[in-house]
PDB file of C-alpha atoms in Angstrom:
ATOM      1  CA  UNK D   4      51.569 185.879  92.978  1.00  0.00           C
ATOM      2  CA  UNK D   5      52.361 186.808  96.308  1.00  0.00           C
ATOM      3  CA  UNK D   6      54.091 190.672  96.577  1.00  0.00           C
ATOM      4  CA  UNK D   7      56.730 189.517  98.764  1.00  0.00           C
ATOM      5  CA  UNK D   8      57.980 186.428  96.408  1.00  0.00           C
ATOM      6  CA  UNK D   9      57.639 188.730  92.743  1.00  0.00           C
ATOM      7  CA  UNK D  10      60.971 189.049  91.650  1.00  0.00           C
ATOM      8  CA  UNK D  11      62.696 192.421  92.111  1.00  0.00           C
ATOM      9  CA  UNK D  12      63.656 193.866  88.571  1.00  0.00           C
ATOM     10  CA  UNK D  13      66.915 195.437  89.207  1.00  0.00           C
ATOM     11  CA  UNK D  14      67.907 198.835  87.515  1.00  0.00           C
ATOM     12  CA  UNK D  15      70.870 199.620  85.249  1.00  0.00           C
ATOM     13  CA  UNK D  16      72.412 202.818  84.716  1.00  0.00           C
ATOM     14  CA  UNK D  17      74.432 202.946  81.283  1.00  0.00           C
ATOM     15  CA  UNK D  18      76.710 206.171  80.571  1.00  0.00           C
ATOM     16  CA  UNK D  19      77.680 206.628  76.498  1.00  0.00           C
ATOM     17  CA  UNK D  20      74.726 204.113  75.387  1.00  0.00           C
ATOM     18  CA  UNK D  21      74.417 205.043  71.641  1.00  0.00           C
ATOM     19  CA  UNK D  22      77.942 204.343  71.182  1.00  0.00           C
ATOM     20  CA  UNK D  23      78.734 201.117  69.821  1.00  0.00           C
ATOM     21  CA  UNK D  24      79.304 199.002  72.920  1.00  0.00           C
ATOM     22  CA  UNK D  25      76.758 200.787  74.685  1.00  0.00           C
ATOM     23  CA  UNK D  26      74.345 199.640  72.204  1.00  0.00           C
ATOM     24  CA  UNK D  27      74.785 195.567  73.029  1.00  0.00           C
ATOM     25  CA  UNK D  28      74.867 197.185  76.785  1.00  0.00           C
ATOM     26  CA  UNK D  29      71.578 198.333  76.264  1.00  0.00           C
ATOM     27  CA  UNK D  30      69.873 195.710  74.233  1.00  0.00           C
ATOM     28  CA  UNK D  31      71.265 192.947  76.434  1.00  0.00           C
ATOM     29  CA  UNK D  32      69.951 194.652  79.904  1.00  0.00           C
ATOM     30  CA  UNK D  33      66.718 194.997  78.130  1.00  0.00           C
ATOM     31  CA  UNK D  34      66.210 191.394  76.979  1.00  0.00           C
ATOM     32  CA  UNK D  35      66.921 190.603  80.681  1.00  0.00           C
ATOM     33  CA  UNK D  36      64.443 192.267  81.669  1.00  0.00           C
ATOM     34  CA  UNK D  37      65.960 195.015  83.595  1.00  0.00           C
ATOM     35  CA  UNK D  38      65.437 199.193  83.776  1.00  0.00           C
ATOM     36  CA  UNK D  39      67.651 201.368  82.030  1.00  0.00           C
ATOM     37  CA  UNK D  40      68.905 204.521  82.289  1.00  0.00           C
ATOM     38  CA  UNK D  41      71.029 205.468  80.039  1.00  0.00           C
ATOM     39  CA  UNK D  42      72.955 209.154  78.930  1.00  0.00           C
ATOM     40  CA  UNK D  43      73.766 210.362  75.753  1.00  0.00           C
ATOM     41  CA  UNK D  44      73.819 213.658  73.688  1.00  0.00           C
ATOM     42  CA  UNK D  45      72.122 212.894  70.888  1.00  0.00           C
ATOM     43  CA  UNK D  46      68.442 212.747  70.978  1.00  0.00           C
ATOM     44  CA  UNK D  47      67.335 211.218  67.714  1.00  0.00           C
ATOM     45  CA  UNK D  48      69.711 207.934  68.492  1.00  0.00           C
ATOM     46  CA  UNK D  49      68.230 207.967  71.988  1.00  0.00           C
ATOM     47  CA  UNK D  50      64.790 207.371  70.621  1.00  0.00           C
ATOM     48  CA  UNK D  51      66.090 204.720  68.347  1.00  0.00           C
ATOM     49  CA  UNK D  52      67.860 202.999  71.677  1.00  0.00           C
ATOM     50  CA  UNK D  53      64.369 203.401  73.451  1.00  0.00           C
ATOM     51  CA  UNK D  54      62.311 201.670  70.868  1.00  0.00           C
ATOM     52  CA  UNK D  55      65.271 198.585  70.265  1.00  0.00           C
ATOM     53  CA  UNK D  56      64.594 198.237  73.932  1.00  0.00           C
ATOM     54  CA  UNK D  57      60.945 198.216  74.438  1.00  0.00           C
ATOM     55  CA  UNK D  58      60.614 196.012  71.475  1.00  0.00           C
ATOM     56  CA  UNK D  59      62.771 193.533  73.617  1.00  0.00           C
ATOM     57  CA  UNK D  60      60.263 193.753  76.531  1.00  0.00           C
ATOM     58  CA  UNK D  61      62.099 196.656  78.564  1.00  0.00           C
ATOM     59  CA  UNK D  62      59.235 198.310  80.555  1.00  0.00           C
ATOM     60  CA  UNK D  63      60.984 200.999  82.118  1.00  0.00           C
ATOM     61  CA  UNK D  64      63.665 202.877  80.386  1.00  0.00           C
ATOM     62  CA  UNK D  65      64.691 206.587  80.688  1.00  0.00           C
ATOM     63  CA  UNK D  66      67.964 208.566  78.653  1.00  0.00           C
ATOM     64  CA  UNK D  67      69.326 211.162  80.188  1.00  0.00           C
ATOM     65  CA  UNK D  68      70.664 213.926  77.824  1.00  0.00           C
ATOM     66  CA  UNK D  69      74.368 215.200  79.073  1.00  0.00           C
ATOM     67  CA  UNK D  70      77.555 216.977  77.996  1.00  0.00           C
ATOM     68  CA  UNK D  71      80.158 214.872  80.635  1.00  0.00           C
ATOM     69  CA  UNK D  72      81.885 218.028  79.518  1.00  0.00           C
ATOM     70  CA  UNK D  73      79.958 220.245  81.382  1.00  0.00           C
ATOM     71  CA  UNK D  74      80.876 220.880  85.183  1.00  0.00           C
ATOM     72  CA  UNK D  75      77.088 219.921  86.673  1.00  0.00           C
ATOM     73  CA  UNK D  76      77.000 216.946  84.727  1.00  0.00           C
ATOM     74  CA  UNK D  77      76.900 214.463  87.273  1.00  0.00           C
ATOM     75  CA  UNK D  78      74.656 216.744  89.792  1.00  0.00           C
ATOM     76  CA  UNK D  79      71.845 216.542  87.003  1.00  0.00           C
ATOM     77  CA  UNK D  80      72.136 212.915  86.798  1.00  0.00           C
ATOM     78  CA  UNK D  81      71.598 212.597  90.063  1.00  0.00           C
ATOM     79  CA  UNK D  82      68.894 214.798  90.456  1.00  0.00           C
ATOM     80  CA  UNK D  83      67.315 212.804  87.381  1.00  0.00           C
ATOM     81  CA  UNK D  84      67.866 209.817  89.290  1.00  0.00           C
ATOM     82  CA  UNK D  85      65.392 211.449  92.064  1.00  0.00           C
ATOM     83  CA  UNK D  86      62.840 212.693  89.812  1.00  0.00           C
ATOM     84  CA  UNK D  87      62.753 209.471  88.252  1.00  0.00           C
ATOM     85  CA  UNK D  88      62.547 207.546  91.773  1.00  0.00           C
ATOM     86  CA  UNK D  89      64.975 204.682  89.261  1.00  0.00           C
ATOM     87  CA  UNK D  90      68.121 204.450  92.037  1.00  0.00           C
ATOM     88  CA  UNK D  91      70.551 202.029  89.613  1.00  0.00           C
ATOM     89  CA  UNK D  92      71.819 198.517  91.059  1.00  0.00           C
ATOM     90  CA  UNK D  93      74.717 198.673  88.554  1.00  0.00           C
ATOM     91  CA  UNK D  94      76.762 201.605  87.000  1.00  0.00           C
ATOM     92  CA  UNK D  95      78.535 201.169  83.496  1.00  0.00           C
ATOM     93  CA  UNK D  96      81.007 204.191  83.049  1.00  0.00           C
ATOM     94  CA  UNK D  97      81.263 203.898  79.239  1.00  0.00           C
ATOM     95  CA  UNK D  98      80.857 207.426  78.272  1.00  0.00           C
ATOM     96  CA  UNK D  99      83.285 208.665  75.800  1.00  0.00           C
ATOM     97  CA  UNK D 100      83.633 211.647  72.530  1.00  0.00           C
ATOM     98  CA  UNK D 101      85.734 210.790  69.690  1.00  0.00           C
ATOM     99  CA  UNK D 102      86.214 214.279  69.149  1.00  0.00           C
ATOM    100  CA  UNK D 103      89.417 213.838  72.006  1.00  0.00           C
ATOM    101  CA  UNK D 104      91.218 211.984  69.886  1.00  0.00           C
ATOM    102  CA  UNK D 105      92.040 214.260  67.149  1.00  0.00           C
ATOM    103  CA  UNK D 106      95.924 214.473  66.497  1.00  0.00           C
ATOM    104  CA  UNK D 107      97.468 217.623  64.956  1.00  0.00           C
ATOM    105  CA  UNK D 108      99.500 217.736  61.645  1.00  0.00           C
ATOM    106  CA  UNK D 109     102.548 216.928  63.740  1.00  0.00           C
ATOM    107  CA  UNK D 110     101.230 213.742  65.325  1.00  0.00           C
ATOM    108  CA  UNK D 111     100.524 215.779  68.814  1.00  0.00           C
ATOM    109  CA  UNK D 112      97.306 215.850  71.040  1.00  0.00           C
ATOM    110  CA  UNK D 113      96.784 219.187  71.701  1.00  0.00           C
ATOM    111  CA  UNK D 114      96.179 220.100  75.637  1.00  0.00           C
ATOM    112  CA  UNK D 115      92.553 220.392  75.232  1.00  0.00           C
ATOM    113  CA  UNK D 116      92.177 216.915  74.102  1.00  0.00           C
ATOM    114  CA  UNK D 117      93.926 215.501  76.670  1.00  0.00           C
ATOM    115  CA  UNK D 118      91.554 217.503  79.328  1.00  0.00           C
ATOM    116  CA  UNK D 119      88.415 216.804  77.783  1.00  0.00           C
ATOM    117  CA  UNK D 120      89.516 212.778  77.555  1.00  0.00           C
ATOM    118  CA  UNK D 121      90.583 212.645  81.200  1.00  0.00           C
ATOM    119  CA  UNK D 122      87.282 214.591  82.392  1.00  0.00           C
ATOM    120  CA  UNK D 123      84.758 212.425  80.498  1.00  0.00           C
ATOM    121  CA  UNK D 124      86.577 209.054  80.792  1.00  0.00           C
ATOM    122  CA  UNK D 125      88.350 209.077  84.161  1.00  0.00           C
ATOM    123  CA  UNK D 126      86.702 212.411  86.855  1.00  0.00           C
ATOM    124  CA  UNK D 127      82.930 211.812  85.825  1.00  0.00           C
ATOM    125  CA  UNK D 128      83.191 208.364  86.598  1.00  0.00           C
ATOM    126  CA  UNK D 129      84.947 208.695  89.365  1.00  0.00           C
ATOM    127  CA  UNK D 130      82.626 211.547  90.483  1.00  0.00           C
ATOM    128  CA  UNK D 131      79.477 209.285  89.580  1.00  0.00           C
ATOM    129  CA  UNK D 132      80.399 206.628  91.043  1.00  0.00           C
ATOM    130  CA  UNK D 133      80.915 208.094  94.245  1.00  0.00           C
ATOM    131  CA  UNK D 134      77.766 210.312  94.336  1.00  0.00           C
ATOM    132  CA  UNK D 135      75.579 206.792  93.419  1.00  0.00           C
ATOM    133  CA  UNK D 136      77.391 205.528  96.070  1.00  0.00           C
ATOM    134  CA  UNK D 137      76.603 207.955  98.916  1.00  0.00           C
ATOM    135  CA  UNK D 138      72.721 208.435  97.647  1.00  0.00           C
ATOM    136  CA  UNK D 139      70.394 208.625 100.489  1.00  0.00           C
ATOM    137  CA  UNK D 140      68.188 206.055  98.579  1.00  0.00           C
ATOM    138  CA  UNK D 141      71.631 203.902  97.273  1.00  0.00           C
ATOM    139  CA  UNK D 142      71.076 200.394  95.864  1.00  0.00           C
ATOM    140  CA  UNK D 143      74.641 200.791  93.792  1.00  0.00           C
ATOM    141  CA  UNK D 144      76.057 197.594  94.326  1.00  0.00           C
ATOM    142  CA  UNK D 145      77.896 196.841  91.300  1.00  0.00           C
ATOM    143  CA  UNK D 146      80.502 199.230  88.883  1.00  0.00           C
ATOM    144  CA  UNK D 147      81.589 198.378  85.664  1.00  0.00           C
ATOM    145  CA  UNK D 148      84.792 200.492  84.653  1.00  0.00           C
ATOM    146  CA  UNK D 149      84.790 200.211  80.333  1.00  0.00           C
ATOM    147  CA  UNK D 150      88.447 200.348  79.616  1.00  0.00           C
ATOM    148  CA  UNK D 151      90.580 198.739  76.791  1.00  0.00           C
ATOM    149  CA  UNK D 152      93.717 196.229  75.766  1.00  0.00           C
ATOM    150  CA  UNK D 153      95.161 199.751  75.291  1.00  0.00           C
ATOM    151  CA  UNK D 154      95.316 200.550  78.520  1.00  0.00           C
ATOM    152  CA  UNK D 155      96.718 197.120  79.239  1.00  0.00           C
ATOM    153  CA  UNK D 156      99.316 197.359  76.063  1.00  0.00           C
ATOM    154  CA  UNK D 157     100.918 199.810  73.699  1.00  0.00           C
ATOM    155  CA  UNK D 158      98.905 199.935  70.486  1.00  0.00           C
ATOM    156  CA  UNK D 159     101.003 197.782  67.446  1.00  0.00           C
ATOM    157  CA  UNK D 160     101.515 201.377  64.912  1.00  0.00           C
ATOM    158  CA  UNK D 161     102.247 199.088  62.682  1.00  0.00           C
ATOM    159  CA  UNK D 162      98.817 198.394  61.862  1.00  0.00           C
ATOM    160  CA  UNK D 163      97.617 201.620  61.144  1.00  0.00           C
ATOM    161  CA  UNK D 164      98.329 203.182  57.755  1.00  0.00           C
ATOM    162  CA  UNK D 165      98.836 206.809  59.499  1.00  0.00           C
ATOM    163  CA  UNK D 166     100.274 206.088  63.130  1.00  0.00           C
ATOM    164  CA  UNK D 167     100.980 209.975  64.165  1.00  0.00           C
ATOM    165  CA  UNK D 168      97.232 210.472  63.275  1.00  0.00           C
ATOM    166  CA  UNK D 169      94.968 207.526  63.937  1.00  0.00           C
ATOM    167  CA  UNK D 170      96.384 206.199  67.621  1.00  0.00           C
ATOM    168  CA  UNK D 171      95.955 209.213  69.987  1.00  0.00           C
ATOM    169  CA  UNK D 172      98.292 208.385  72.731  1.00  0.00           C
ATOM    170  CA  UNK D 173      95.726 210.187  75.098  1.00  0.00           C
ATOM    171  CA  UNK D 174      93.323 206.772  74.881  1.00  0.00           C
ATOM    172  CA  UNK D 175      95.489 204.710  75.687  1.00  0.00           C
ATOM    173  CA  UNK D 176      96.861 206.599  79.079  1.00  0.00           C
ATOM    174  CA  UNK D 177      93.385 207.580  79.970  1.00  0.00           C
ATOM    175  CA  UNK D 178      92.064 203.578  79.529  1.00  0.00           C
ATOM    176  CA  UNK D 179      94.945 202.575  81.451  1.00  0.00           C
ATOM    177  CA  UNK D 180      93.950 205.258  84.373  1.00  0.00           C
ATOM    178  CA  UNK D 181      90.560 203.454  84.083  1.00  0.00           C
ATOM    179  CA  UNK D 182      91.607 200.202  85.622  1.00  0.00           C
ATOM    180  CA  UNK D 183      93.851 201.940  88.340  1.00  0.00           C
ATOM    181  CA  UNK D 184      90.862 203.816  89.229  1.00  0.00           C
ATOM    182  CA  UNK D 185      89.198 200.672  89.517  1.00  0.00           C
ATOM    183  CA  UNK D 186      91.364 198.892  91.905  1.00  0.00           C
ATOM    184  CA  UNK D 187      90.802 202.564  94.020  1.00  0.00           C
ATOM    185  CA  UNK D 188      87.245 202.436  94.240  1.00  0.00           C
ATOM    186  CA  UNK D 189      86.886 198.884  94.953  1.00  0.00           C
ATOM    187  CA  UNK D 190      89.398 199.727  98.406  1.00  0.00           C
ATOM    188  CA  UNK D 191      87.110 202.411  99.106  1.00  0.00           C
ATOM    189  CA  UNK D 192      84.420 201.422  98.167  1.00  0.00           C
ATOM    190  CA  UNK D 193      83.968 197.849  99.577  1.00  0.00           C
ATOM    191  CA  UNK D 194      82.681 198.520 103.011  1.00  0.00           C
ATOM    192  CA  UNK D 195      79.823 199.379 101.283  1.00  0.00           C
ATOM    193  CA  UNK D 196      79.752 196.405 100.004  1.00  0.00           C
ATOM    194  CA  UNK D 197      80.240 197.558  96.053  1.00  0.00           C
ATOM    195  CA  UNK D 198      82.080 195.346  93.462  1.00  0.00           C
ATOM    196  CA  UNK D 199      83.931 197.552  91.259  1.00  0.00           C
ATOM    197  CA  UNK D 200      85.383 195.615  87.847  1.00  0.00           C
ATOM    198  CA  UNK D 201      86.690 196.870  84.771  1.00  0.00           C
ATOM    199  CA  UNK D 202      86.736 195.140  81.563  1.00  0.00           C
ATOM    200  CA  UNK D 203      89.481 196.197  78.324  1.00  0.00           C
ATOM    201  CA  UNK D 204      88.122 194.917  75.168  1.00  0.00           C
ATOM    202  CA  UNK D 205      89.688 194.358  71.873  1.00  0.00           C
ATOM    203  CA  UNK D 206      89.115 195.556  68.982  1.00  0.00           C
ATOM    204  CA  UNK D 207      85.537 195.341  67.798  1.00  0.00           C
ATOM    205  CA  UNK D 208      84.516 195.121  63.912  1.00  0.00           C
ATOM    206  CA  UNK D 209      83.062 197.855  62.830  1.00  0.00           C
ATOM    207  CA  UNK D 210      83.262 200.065  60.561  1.00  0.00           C
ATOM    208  CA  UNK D 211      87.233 200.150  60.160  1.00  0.00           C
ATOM    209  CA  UNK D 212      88.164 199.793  56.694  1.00  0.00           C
ATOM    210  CA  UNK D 213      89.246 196.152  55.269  1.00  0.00           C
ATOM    211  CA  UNK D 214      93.071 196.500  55.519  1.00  0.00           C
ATOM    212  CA  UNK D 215      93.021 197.772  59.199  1.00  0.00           C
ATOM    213  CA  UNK D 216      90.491 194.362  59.718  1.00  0.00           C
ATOM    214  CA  UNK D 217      92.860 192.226  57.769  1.00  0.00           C
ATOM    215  CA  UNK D 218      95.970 193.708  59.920  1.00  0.00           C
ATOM    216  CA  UNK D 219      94.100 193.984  63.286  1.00  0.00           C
ATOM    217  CA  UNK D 220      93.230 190.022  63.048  1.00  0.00           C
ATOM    218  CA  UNK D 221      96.722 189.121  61.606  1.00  0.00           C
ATOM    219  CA  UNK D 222      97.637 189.667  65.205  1.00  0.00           C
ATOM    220  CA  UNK D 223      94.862 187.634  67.142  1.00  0.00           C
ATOM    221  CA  UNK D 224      95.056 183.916  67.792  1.00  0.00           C
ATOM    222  CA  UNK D 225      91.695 183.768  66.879  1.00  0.00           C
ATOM    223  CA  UNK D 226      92.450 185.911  63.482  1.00  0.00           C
ATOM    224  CA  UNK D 227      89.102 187.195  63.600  1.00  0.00           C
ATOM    225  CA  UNK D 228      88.030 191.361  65.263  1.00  0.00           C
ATOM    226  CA  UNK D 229      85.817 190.648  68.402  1.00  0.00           C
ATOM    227  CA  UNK D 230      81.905 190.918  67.080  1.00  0.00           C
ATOM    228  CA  UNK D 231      79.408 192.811  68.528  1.00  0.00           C
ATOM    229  CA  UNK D 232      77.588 190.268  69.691  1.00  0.00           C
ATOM    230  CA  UNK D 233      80.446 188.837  71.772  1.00  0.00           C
ATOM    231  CA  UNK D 234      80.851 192.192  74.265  1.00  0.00           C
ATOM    232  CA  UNK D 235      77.869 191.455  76.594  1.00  0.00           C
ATOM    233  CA  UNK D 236      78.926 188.517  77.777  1.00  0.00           C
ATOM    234  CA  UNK D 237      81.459 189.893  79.905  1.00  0.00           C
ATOM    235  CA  UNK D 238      79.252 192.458  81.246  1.00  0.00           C
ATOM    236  CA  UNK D 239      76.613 189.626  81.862  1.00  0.00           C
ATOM    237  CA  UNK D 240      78.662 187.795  83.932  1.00  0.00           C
ATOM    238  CA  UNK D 241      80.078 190.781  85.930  1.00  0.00           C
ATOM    239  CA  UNK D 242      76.735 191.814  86.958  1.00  0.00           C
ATOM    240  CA  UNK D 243      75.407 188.398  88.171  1.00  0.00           C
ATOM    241  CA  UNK D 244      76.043 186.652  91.714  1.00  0.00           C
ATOM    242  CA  UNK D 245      78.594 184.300  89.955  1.00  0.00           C
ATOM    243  CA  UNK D 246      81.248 187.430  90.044  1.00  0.00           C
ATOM    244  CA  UNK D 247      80.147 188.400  94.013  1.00  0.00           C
ATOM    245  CA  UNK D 248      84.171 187.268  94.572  1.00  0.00           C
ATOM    246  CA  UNK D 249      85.825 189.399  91.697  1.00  0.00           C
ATOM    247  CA  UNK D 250      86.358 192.909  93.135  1.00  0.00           C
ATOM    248  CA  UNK D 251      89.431 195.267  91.735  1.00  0.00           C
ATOM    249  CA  UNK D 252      89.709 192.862  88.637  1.00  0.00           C
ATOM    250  CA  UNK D 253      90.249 194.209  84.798  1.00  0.00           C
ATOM    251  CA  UNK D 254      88.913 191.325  82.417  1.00  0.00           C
ATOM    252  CA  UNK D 255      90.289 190.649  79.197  1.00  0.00           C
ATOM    253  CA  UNK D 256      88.272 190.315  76.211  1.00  0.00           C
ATOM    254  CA  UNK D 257      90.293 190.521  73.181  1.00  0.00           C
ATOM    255  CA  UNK D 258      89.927 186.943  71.744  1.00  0.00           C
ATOM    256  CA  UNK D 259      93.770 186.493  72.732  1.00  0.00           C
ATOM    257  CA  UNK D 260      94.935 189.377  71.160  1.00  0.00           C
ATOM    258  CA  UNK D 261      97.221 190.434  74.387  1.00  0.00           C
ATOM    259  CA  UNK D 262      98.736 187.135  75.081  1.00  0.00           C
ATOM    260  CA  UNK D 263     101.613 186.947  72.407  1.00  0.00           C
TER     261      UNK D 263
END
């Protein structure tokens, strides 16, 4: 095959991939065929994320282990980026730590945990996004904001069997930040001609105990938690030339849940 007509293999970078959702990020990049780079702070998952991804036919992927918490975060992912000589295509801010979400005794999020959910959810990507964005060697053409219906909707408490201590109100402003942010960067980003989309998903089955399922899908035309396997989709579409006119847009993937 002639050089000039092989196909160029476009590269994805992936922030929070051993979480959940960036798992099916990962795994769905790889069976396309693309490179990954991906952060995370725990190594031994990492490895396990590497191997799903080879085994899908993912020749080049690289993790990149951060704390979004720490100030030079994004400065060593970029200077990863140039050791690596990988300069991503797309950028999926997805990076997030449970750990903000804890609720005092008195149903309060202490300051801390506000701080520490606004830094890795909302500045980092913001910060990212522009650094990709003014590389030297920039490709970035496409941004994919991870928000959720929570930042599109108050949560129902009436679902949760503890309210005051299982639905941080931090998440919810913070996600809803996200898709502000994302109508920002697009503006400001579009003479460079970047797409910037976010995307608020519903609740995905995991491993939330029966009742919370049973109440959770009560709510959802569909009656059903979204599945794992139905989050890529979204992301699919978002990072193929069939979006190239969606810029500043939040999608909704919730199975209906919002509607009603």
């Amino acid at each position: 095959m002639n050089k000039n007509n092989k196909k160029k293999v476009k590269t994805v970078l992936i922030t929070g991939a051993t979480g959940d959702l960036g798992r099916e990020f990962v795994n769905g990049f790889s069976k396309l065929g693309f490179n990954i780079l991906f952060t995370s702070r725990n190594l031994q998952k990492s490895k396990k994320l590497i191997q799903l991804a080879k085994k899908n036919g993912c020749e080049k992927i690289n993790d990149i282990q951060i704390d979004f918490e720490d100030i030079n975060a994004v400065k060593k992912i970029i200077q990863k980026i140039r050791e690596l000589e990988l300069y991503p295509d797309i950028l999926i801010n997805n990076a997030r730590d449970k750990k903000n979400l804890a609720v005092n005794p008195k149903g309060i999020v202490e300051r801390d945990k506000w701080i520490g959910e606004f830094t890795i959810n909302l500045i980092v990507p913001y910060e990212l996004s522009l650094k990709l964005a003014q590389m030297n060697k920039s490709k970035l053409k496409n941004i994919i904001n991870i928000s959720s219906i929570y930042g599109v909707v108050a949560p129902n408490i009436n679902i949760y069997k503890n309210p005051k201590r299982e639905s941080a109100i931090n998440y919810g402003t913070v996600k809803a930040a996200i898709i502000h942010l994302t109508k920002e960067l697009a503006v400001r980003l579009a003479s460079k001609k970047i797409t910037v989309n976010s995307i608020s998903f519903g609740g995905v089955k995991s491993e939330q105990t029966k009742l919370f399922q049973k109440k959770y899908s009560s709510l959802s035309p569909q009656k059903k938690m979204l599945s794992k396997k139905e989050v890529f989709g979204a992301i699919k579409f978002l990072t193929s030339s069939d979006s190239s006119g969606m810029n500043g847009q939040n999608i909704i993937v919730d199975g209906g849940w919002t509607i009603w």
